[in-house]
Short mmCIF file of C-alpha atoms in Angstrom, two decimals:
data_model
loop_
_atom_site.label_atom_id
_atom_site.label_comp_id
_atom_site.label_asym_id
_atom_site.label_seq_id
_atom_site.Cartn_x
_atom_site.Cartn_y
_atom_site.Cartn_z
CA MET A 186 180.19 161.94 19.12
CA GLN A 187 179.20 162.36 22.77
CA ALA A 188 178.10 165.85 23.81
CA LYS A 189 180.32 167.67 26.25
CA ARG A 190 178.52 169.25 29.20
CA TYR A 191 179.08 172.96 29.03
CA LYS A 192 180.11 174.37 32.41
CA LEU A 193 178.07 177.12 34.02
CA SER A 194 179.86 180.12 35.43
CA SER A 195 180.84 179.67 39.08
CA GLY A 196 178.12 182.12 40.16
CA LEU A 197 175.36 180.34 38.24
CA ALA A 198 176.63 176.93 39.31
CA GLU A 199 176.46 177.98 42.95
CA ARG A 200 172.93 179.27 42.51
CA VAL A 201 171.82 176.05 40.79
CA PHE A 202 173.22 174.07 43.71
CA VAL A 203 171.43 176.30 46.22
CA ALA A 204 168.15 176.01 44.31
CA LEU A 205 168.36 172.22 44.11
CA ALA A 206 169.11 172.04 47.81
CA LEU A 207 166.11 174.22 48.60
CA VAL A 208 163.84 172.09 46.41
CA MET A 209 164.97 168.91 48.19
CA MET A 210 164.56 170.54 51.59
CA LEU A 211 161.19 172.18 51.03
CA ALA A 212 159.21 170.11 48.55
CA PRO A 213 158.14 167.22 50.82
CA LYS A 214 157.67 169.39 53.91
CA THR A 215 155.96 172.57 52.78
CA VAL A 216 152.64 171.95 54.55
CA ALA A 217 154.23 170.66 57.76
CA GLN A 218 156.71 173.52 57.92
CA THR A 219 153.95 176.06 57.39
CA LEU A 220 152.02 174.61 60.32
CA ASP A 221 155.08 174.40 62.59
CA ASN A 222 156.35 177.86 61.68
CA PRO A 223 153.52 180.11 60.43
CA GLN A 224 156.02 182.87 59.64
CA ARG A 225 157.73 180.79 56.99
CA VAL A 226 156.48 181.58 53.48
CA ALA A 227 157.31 179.04 50.77
CA PHE A 228 157.42 180.57 47.30
CA GLN A 229 158.33 178.38 44.31
CA ILE A 230 159.57 179.48 40.91
CA SER A 231 158.86 177.03 38.09
CA THR A 232 161.52 177.50 35.45
CA GLY A 233 162.72 175.17 32.69
CA SER A 234 165.44 172.64 31.95
CA THR A 235 168.47 172.77 34.24
CA THR A 236 170.58 173.24 31.10
CA GLY A 237 168.56 176.23 29.88
CA THR A 238 168.52 179.83 31.11
CA TYR A 239 165.33 179.94 33.21
CA PHE A 240 166.62 177.55 35.87
CA PRO A 241 169.82 179.43 36.79
CA VAL A 242 167.88 182.71 36.72
CA GLY A 243 165.36 181.20 39.12
CA ALA A 244 168.24 179.95 41.27
CA MET A 245 169.68 183.45 41.44
CA LEU A 246 166.30 184.86 42.47
CA ALA A 247 166.00 182.18 45.15
CA GLN A 248 169.39 183.07 46.60
CA LEU A 249 168.81 186.82 46.51
CA LEU A 250 165.27 186.87 47.86
CA SER A 251 165.11 184.09 50.45
CA HIS A 252 165.01 185.44 54.00
CA PRO A 253 165.39 182.57 56.48
CA PRO A 254 166.31 183.29 60.12
CA GLY A 255 169.93 184.07 60.90
CA VAL A 256 171.19 185.10 57.44
CA GLU A 257 173.56 188.00 58.01
CA ARG A 258 173.12 189.64 54.58
CA CYS A 259 169.37 189.93 55.20
CA GLU A 260 169.82 192.17 58.24
CA ALA A 261 169.97 195.25 56.01
CA ALA A 262 166.52 196.56 55.09
CA ASN A 263 165.06 195.21 51.85
CA ILE A 264 168.23 193.34 50.82
CA CYS A 265 166.27 190.09 51.03
CA GLY A 266 162.56 189.49 50.58
CA PRO A 267 160.02 189.66 53.42
CA SER A 268 161.08 187.93 56.65
CA GLY A 269 160.48 184.18 56.55
CA LEU A 270 160.35 184.00 52.76
CA ILE A 271 161.93 180.84 51.36
CA VAL A 272 162.16 180.86 47.57
CA SER A 273 162.90 177.59 45.78
CA THR A 274 163.43 176.79 42.12
CA ARG A 275 162.03 173.78 40.32
CA ALA A 276 162.80 172.50 36.85
CA SER A 277 159.99 172.12 34.31
CA GLN A 278 159.33 171.72 30.59
CA GLY A 279 159.17 175.51 30.18
CA SER A 280 156.76 178.39 29.60
CA VAL A 281 153.54 176.51 28.79
CA ALA A 282 154.03 174.06 31.65
CA ASN A 283 154.81 176.92 34.04
CA LEU A 284 151.65 178.85 33.20
CA LEU A 285 149.50 175.75 33.56
CA GLY A 286 151.18 175.03 36.89
CA VAL A 287 150.51 178.53 38.19
CA ASN A 288 146.91 178.38 36.98
CA SER A 289 146.28 175.05 38.70
CA GLY A 290 147.91 176.13 41.96
CA MET A 291 150.62 173.49 41.68
CA VAL A 292 153.32 176.19 41.81
CA THR A 293 153.40 179.70 43.24
CA SER A 294 155.06 181.38 40.29
CA GLY A 295 156.85 180.72 37.03
CA ILE A 296 158.93 182.28 34.26
CA ALA A 297 157.43 182.39 30.78
CA GLN A 298 157.86 184.08 27.42
CA ALA A 299 155.70 187.15 26.85
CA ASP A 300 154.17 185.66 23.68
CA VAL A 301 153.19 182.50 25.55
CA VAL A 302 151.69 184.56 28.39
CA ALA A 303 149.61 186.47 25.82
CA ALA A 304 148.38 183.17 24.36
CA ALA A 305 147.44 181.95 27.85
CA VAL A 306 145.42 185.09 28.63
CA ALA A 307 143.61 184.79 25.29
CA GLY A 308 143.12 181.02 25.51
CA GLN A 309 144.89 180.52 22.20
CA GLY A 310 147.53 178.17 20.83
CA PRO A 311 148.50 175.55 23.45
CA PHE A 312 145.79 176.94 25.78
CA ARG A 313 142.80 176.29 23.52
CA LYS A 314 141.74 173.27 25.57
CA THR A 315 142.13 174.96 28.97
CA GLY A 316 140.64 178.27 27.89
CA PRO A 317 141.83 181.73 28.98
CA ILE A 318 143.90 181.87 32.18
CA LYS A 319 142.17 184.82 33.80
CA GLN A 320 143.90 184.88 37.19
CA LEU A 321 147.42 185.16 35.76
CA ARG A 322 149.36 188.20 37.01
CA VAL A 323 152.80 189.54 36.09
CA ILE A 324 155.33 190.19 38.85
CA ALA A 325 157.98 191.70 36.57
CA ASN A 326 159.59 191.67 33.16
CA LEU A 327 162.92 189.98 33.92
CA TYR A 328 164.93 190.20 30.68
CA GLY A 329 164.92 189.84 26.91
CA GLU A 330 165.83 186.54 25.26
CA ASP A 331 166.67 185.64 21.67
CA LEU A 332 165.53 182.93 19.32
CA HIS A 333 168.50 180.78 18.30
CA LEU A 334 168.26 178.62 15.19
CA VAL A 335 171.42 176.54 15.12
CA ALA A 336 172.21 174.20 12.22
CA SER A 337 174.88 171.57 11.77
CA LYS A 338 177.60 172.68 9.37
CA LYS A 339 177.21 169.35 7.58
CA SER A 340 173.52 170.08 6.88
CA LYS A 341 174.34 172.98 4.50
CA ILE A 342 171.40 174.94 5.97
CA LYS A 343 171.79 178.67 5.27
CA SER A 344 168.26 179.98 5.85
CA VAL A 345 164.95 179.03 7.45
CA ALA A 346 163.69 177.90 4.03
CA ASP A 347 166.47 175.30 3.95
CA LEU A 348 164.83 173.47 6.88
CA ARG A 349 162.43 171.79 4.44
CA GLY A 350 163.05 168.05 4.54
CA LYS A 351 165.49 168.36 7.46
CA ARG A 352 165.50 166.86 10.97
CA VAL A 353 164.66 169.79 13.25
CA SER A 354 164.33 170.06 17.03
CA LEU A 355 161.33 172.13 18.14
CA SER A 356 161.97 171.38 21.85
CA THR A 357 159.43 169.81 24.22
CA GLU A 358 155.70 170.40 23.89
CA GLY A 359 155.51 172.37 27.16
CA SER A 360 158.23 174.83 26.24
CA GLY A 361 158.09 178.41 24.98
CA THR A 362 160.68 177.47 22.36
CA ASN A 363 158.18 175.05 20.84
CA VAL A 364 155.54 177.78 20.56
CA THR A 365 157.94 180.27 18.96
CA ALA A 366 159.54 177.70 16.65
CA ARG A 367 156.12 176.72 15.30
CA ALA A 368 155.30 180.39 14.72
CA VAL A 369 158.54 180.79 12.75
CA LEU A 370 157.84 177.75 10.58
CA ALA A 371 154.31 178.98 9.88
CA ALA A 372 155.58 182.45 8.94
CA TYR A 373 158.05 180.89 6.49
CA ARG A 374 155.26 178.66 5.12
CA LEU A 375 156.79 175.41 6.28
CA PRO A 376 153.99 173.06 7.42
CA ASP A 377 154.67 170.36 10.01
CA LYS A 378 154.91 167.68 7.36
CA SER A 379 157.68 169.58 5.56
CA ILE A 380 160.21 168.76 8.28
CA ALA A 381 161.10 165.76 10.43
CA ALA A 382 160.24 167.31 13.80
CA ASN A 383 161.95 166.29 17.02
CA TYR A 384 160.50 167.04 20.47
CA ASP A 385 163.31 166.01 22.78
CA SER A 386 164.61 168.37 25.46
CA SER A 387 167.14 170.90 24.26
CA ASP A 388 170.13 169.21 25.87
CA GLN A 389 169.17 165.91 24.24
CA ALA A 390 168.69 167.70 20.91
CA VAL A 391 172.19 169.17 21.13
CA GLU A 392 173.62 165.70 21.67
CA LEU A 393 171.69 164.37 18.68
CA LEU A 394 172.95 167.20 16.48
CA GLN A 395 176.52 166.49 17.53
CA MET A 396 176.01 162.81 16.73
CA GLY A 397 174.71 163.66 13.25
CA LYS A 398 171.14 162.60 14.07
CA LEU A 399 169.63 166.10 13.85
CA ASP A 400 170.20 168.91 11.37
CA ALA A 401 168.96 171.95 13.30
CA VAL A 402 167.82 173.05 16.75
CA PHE A 403 165.52 175.89 17.82
CA PHE A 404 166.13 177.41 21.26
CA VAL A 405 164.89 180.58 22.97
CA GLY A 406 167.08 181.92 25.77
CA GLY A 407 168.95 184.87 27.17
CA THR A 408 172.31 185.24 25.49
CA PRO A 409 174.78 183.76 25.87
CA VAL A 410 173.09 180.35 26.09
CA SER A 411 175.51 177.71 27.33
CA LEU A 412 174.09 174.96 25.12
CA MET A 413 174.44 177.10 22.01
CA GLN A 414 177.90 178.23 23.10
CA GLN A 415 178.92 174.58 23.26
CA LEU A 416 177.94 173.90 19.66
CA LEU A 417 179.51 177.07 18.31
CA ASP A 418 182.74 176.65 20.28
CA GLU A 419 183.17 173.16 18.87
CA ASP A 420 182.63 174.57 15.35
CA VAL A 421 180.05 171.92 14.50
CA ALA A 422 177.15 174.36 14.01
CA VAL A 423 176.25 177.85 12.79
CA LEU A 424 173.59 180.39 13.74
CA ILE A 425 170.93 180.80 11.03
CA PRO A 426 169.48 184.31 10.52
CA ILE A 427 165.76 185.09 10.76
CA THR A 428 165.24 187.59 7.92
CA GLY A 429 163.27 188.43 4.78
CA ASP A 430 159.56 188.17 4.05
CA GLY A 431 159.19 185.37 6.57
CA LEU A 432 160.37 187.70 9.32
CA LYS A 433 157.86 190.35 8.21
CA ARG A 434 155.02 187.83 8.33
CA LEU A 435 156.21 186.57 11.73
CA LEU A 436 156.27 190.04 13.31
CA ALA A 437 152.86 190.90 11.83
CA LYS A 438 151.37 187.74 13.30
CA GLU A 439 153.22 187.75 16.64
CA PRO A 440 153.26 191.30 18.11
CA ASN A 441 155.12 190.15 21.22
CA LEU A 442 158.17 189.23 19.16
CA SER A 443 160.53 191.91 17.89
CA ALA A 444 163.41 192.01 15.43
CA HIS A 445 166.73 191.81 17.22
CA THR A 446 170.39 191.13 16.53
CA ILE A 447 172.63 188.77 18.47
CA ALA A 448 175.69 190.99 18.63
CA LYS A 449 179.07 190.08 17.22
CA GLY A 450 181.23 188.55 19.93
CA THR A 451 178.31 187.18 21.95
CA TYR A 452 179.53 183.73 20.95
CA GLY A 453 183.28 184.05 20.49
CA ASN A 454 184.13 184.93 16.90
CA VAL A 455 180.61 184.41 15.58
CA PRO A 456 179.49 187.49 13.56
CA ALA A 457 176.28 189.40 14.31
CA VAL A 458 173.13 187.43 13.42
CA ASP A 459 169.59 188.81 12.87
CA THR A 460 166.83 187.05 14.78
CA VAL A 461 163.80 187.83 16.95
CA SER A 462 163.57 188.44 20.67
CA VAL A 463 160.89 188.00 23.31
CA ASP A 464 160.74 189.08 26.94
CA ALA A 465 160.82 186.65 29.86
CA LEU A 466 158.11 187.47 32.40
CA TRP A 467 157.89 186.35 36.01
CA VAL A 468 154.24 185.50 36.68
CA THR A 469 152.05 184.39 39.56
CA ASP A 470 148.30 184.31 40.22
CA ALA A 471 146.08 187.04 41.59
CA SER A 472 145.61 185.31 44.97
CA GLN A 473 149.17 186.03 46.12
CA PRO A 474 149.23 188.70 48.87
CA ASP A 475 149.97 192.22 47.67
CA ASN A 476 152.50 192.87 50.43
CA LEU A 477 154.43 189.72 49.53
CA ILE A 478 154.82 190.64 45.87
CA TYR A 479 155.61 194.25 46.80
CA GLY A 480 158.31 193.09 49.24
CA ILE A 481 159.82 190.70 46.70
CA LEU A 482 160.17 193.50 44.14
CA LYS A 483 161.56 195.94 46.69
CA SER A 484 164.33 193.44 47.36
CA LEU A 485 164.90 192.45 43.73
CA TYR A 486 165.46 196.05 42.63
CA ASN A 487 167.42 197.13 45.71
CA PRO A 488 170.62 198.77 44.38
CA ALA A 489 172.62 196.65 46.85
CA ASN A 490 171.71 193.56 44.78
CA ARG A 491 172.77 194.99 41.41
CA GLY A 492 176.30 193.63 41.62
CA ALA A 493 175.14 190.04 42.06
CA ILE A 494 172.58 190.43 39.28
CA GLN A 495 175.02 191.98 36.84
CA SER A 496 177.58 189.23 37.42
CA ASP A 497 175.11 186.72 35.98
CA ARG A 498 173.65 188.95 33.28
CA LEU A 499 171.80 187.28 30.41
CA GLY A 500 170.11 188.81 27.37
CA SER A 501 168.97 192.42 27.36
CA HIS A 502 167.61 194.69 30.17
CA PHE A 503 168.48 191.99 32.72
CA MET A 504 166.32 192.71 35.79
CA GLU A 505 166.58 196.46 35.24
CA LEU A 506 164.04 198.60 37.08
CA ALA A 507 163.21 200.71 34.03
CA SER A 508 162.00 197.60 32.18
CA GLY A 509 160.28 195.88 35.08
CA ALA A 510 156.74 196.74 33.96
CA LYS A 511 157.48 196.52 30.21
CA GLU A 512 155.55 194.19 27.86
CA ALA A 513 153.23 192.88 30.56
CA THR A 514 151.03 190.69 28.35
CA ALA A 515 148.89 189.86 31.39
CA LEU A 516 147.74 192.28 34.09
CA LEU A 517 150.37 193.31 36.60
CA HIS A 518 149.86 191.94 40.10
CA PRO A 519 148.51 194.67 42.43
CA GLY A 520 151.64 194.37 44.57
CA ALA A 521 153.70 195.02 41.45
CA VAL A 522 151.47 197.97 40.51
CA ARG A 523 152.10 199.49 43.94
CA PHE A 524 155.87 199.01 43.67
CA PHE A 525 156.29 200.26 40.11
CA THR A 526 154.02 203.24 40.82
CA GLU A 527 156.02 204.21 43.91
CA THR A 528 159.25 204.05 41.92
CA GLY A 529 157.81 206.14 39.07
CA ILE A 530 157.91 203.40 36.44
CA LEU A 531 154.10 203.49 36.26
CA LYS A 532 152.07 206.67 36.28
CA PRO A 533 149.39 206.86 39.01
CA ALA A 534 146.67 207.10 36.34
CA GLN A 535 147.63 203.67 35.03
CA LYS A 536 146.48 202.06 38.30
CA ALA A 537 142.81 202.73 37.58
CA SER A 538 142.49 200.05 34.91
CA LEU A 539 144.00 197.31 37.08
CA PRO A 540 141.62 195.17 39.16
CA ALA A 541 141.89 194.76 42.89
CA ASN A 542 143.39 191.55 44.21
CA THR A 543 141.15 188.49 44.42
CA PRO A 544 140.60 186.31 47.49
CA ASN A 545 143.01 183.49 48.14
CA ARG A 546 142.37 180.31 46.17
CA LYS A 547 140.29 177.82 48.14
CA SER A 548 141.81 174.40 48.67
#
């Protein structure tokens, strides 16, 4: 059975189109444009698969924050980012790839799961070879996302333990889903050899499940996730709960995960399902100018932009000011510290433990 492409909402589809157009326009010309127009500031957001949730979120940020000349909506103060800012979104393999890209200077910023950011700062897990990423800085906590474990109805899988001997998608090696899925399997005492692991992209994994070539798929994303909606709408798959002793071991081992429930009605008639959640952080490196990050946040949290943000809401606390500095598993960028302190989200005393900005990275 061929997978049907699930349609994005009109708002998200428009933002994806805008982001792709910006990538095509800016990517080959960034250096030349900077020389020709020194006031233009190119700022990339590395996201994830175009069929996941990071990419459309990045596209929305690009549309809201970009401030090219002549855009009427940007004439109001702080509606758009700093003058000349051009934000573009690029697809990637996900959280791990984004953090490595930011660390290497290949991209300006990226979106990543809080647990993966913590691993990067500590030099653990997928970052053992690279070592700790010390210059990583958090711009903001964007929203909460849920772990989805979806199993084919034909597989008869009812719990995580039932994955033993099954064909299971863990997503690509550079994704946050892969990191979290491995943590779940370890907590439920399922070694790698106990399953037939698949590392295709999530959209490919969904197709394979529909064709009967996979039994289950892990995916982390802000609800509702279009790919998961597709499977559940077609009644070919069910959501598997994350519960029991395995959940207790998982939460004890992974402090950046928390117990959460995907509410009834999130996916049509699907009942409430217990799982775990993790926050999606927008990160950059310490060399980014303080005023730039401050200006970006002043625009992002401008009340005039709330309508557009709410229309594309995903997961929990979606780009809400009160949660902007929450669960920062790396240091906040100094520009973010300034903004969140001015708005009262951070107490002035909390600034003392945060280092000053570092010089720009040398080429």
